[in-house]
CSV table of C-alpha atoms in Angstrom, one decimal:
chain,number,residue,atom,x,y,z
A,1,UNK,CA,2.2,-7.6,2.8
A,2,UNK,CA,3.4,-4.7,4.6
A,3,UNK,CA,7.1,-3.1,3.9
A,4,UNK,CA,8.9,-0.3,5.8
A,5,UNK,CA,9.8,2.7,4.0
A,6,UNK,CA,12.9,3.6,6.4
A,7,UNK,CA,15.5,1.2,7.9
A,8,UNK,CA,16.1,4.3,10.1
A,9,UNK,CA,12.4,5.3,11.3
A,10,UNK,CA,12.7,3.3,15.0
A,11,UNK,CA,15.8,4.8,15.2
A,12,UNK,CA,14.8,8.5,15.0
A,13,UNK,CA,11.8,7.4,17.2
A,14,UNK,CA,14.0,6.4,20.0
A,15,UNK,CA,16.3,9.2,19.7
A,16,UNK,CA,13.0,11.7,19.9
A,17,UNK,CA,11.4,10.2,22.9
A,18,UNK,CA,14.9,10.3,24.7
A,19,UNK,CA,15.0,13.8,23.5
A,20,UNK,CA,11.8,14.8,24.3
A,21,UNK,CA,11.2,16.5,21.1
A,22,UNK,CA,8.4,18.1,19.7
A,23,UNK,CA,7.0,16.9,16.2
A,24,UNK,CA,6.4,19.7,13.6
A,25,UNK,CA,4.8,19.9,10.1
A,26,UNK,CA,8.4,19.6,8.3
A,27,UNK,CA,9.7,16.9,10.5
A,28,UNK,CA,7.4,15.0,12.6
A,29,UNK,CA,7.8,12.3,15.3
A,30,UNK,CA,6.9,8.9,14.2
A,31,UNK,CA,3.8,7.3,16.0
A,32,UNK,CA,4.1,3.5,17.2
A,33,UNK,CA,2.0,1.2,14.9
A,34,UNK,CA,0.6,-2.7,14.9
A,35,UNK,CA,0.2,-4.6,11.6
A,36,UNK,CA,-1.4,-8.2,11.9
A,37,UNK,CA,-3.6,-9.9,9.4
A,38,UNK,CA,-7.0,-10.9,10.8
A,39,UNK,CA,-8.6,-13.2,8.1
A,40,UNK,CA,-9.2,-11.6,4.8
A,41,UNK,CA,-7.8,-8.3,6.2
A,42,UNK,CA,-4.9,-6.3,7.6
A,43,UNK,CA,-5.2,-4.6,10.5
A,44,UNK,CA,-3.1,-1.3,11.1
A,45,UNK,CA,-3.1,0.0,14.8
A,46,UNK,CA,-1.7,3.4,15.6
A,47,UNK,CA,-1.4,4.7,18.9
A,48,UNK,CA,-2.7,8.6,19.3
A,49,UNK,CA,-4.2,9.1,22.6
A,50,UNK,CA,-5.2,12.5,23.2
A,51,UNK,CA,-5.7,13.4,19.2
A,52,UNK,CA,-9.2,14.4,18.4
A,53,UNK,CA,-10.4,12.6,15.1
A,54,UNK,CA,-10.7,16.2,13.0
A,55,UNK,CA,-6.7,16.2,13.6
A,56,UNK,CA,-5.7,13.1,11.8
A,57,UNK,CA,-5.5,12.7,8.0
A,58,UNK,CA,-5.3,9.4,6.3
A,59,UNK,CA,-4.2,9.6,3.1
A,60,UNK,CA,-3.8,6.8,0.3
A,61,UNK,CA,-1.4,7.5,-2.8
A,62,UNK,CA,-0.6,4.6,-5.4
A,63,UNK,CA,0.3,1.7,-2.5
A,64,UNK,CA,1.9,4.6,0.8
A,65,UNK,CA,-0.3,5.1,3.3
A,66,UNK,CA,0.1,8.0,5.4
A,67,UNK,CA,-0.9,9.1,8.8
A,68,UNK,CA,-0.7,12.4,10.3
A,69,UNK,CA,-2.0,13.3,13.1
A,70,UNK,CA,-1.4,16.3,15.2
A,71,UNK,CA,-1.6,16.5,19.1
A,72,UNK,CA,-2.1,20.2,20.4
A,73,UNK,CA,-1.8,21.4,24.2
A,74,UNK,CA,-4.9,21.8,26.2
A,75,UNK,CA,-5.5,25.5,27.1
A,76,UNK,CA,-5.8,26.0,30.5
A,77,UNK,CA,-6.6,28.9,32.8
A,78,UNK,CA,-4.2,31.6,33.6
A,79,UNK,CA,-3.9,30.7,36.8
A,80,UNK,CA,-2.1,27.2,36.0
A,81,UNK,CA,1.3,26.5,36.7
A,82,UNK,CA,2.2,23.5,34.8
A,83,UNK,CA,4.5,21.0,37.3
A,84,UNK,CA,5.4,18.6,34.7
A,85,UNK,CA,4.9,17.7,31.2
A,86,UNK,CA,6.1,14.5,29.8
A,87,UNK,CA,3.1,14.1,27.1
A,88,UNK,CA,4.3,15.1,23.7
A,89,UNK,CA,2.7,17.6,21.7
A,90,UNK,CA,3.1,18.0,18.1
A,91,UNK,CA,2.5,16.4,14.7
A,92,UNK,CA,3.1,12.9,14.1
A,93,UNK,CA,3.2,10.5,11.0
A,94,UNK,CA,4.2,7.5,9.9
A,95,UNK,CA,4.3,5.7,6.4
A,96,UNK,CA,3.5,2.4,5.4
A,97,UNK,CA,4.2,0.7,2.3
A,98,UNK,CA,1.0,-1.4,0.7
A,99,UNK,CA,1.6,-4.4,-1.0
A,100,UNK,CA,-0.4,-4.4,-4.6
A,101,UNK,CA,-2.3,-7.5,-3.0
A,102,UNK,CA,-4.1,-5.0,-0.8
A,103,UNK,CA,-7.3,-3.3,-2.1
A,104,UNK,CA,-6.7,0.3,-0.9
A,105,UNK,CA,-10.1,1.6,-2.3
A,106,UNK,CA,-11.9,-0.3,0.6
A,107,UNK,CA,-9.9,1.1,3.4
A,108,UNK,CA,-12.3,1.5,6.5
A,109,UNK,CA,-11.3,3.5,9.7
A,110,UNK,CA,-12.1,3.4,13.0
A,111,UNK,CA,-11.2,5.2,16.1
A,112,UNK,CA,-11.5,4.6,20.0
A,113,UNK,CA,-9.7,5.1,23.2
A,114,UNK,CA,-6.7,6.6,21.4
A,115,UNK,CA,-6.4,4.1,19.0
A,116,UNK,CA,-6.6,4.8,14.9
A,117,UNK,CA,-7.6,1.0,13.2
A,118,UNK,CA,-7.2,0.9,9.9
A,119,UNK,CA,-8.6,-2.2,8.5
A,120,UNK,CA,-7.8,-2.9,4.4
A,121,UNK,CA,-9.0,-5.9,2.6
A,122,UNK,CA,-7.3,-8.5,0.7
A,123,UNK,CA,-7.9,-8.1,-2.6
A,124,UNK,CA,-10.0,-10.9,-4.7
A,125,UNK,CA,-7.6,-11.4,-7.0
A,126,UNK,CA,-4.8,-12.1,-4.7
A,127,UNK,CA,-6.8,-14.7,-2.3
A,128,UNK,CA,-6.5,-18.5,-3.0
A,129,UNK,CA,-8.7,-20.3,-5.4
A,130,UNK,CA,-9.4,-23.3,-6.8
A,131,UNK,CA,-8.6,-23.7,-10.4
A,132,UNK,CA,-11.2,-26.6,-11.9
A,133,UNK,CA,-9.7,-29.2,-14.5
A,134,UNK,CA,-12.5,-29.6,-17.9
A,135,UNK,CA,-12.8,-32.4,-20.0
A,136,UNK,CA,-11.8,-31.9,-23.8
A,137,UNK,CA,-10.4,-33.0,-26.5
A,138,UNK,CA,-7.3,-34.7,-24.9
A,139,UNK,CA,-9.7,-38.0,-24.4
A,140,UNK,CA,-9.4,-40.0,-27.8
A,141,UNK,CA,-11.7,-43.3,-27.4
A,142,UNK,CA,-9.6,-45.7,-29.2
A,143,UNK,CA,-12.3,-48.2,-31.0
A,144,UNK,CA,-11.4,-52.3,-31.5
């Protein structure tokens, strides 16, 4: 139900967090992501600890699905010396083809501990049914 937009996405991925680099507006880092289906759902789980909620934006266009979130340093005092700093900063995003069996007008959204769920039903349409047989016309009673 779900397709990826870029063959080359994990590969950029890898090559930024062996990099270290920094995510901006223009080009940001890609964020790692679950997709499972949970009954008459799919479930999207992205990983953004640190982000505070008014920093991502979830945006629906035709069947993409983006995510951007943004992760932004912590001021501290001017008396810190920072000793290491292996947490990126920076914007992140990632894209995520919808199937048209998806109903994207029901997405809900929830966050905790770092982690953006995005839960979007199955559409009615494209869930099984039974389709009944009705009597008619094809029965001819043939009379002796």
């Amino acid at each position: 139900m779900l397709m990826r937009t870029d063959p080359f996405r994990e590969l950029d991925r890898l090559a930024q967090q062996v990099l270290n680099a920094t995510g901006t507006w223009s080009q940001p880092s890609a964020m790692p992501m679950d997709a499972y289906r949970e009954g008459d759902e799919y479930v999207i789980a992205l990983d953004l600890p640190g982000v505070s909620t008014d920093a991502i934006d979830i945006d629906v266009e035709r069947n993409m699905l983006t995510v951007k979130a943004e992760r932004r340093p912590v001021t501290k005092a001017d008396d810190v010396q920072m000793e290491l700093s292996e947490r990126p900063l920076g914007v992140f995003s990632r894209q995520v083809m919808l199937a048209d069996t998806l109903d994207t007008e029901h997405i809900k959204a929830d966050y905790d501990a770092g982690v953006l769920t995005l839960r979007i039903p199955i559409a009615e349409r494209a869930k099984p049914r039974k389709i009944a047989i009705g009597g008619g016309s094809a029965h001819k009673e043939i009379s002796g």
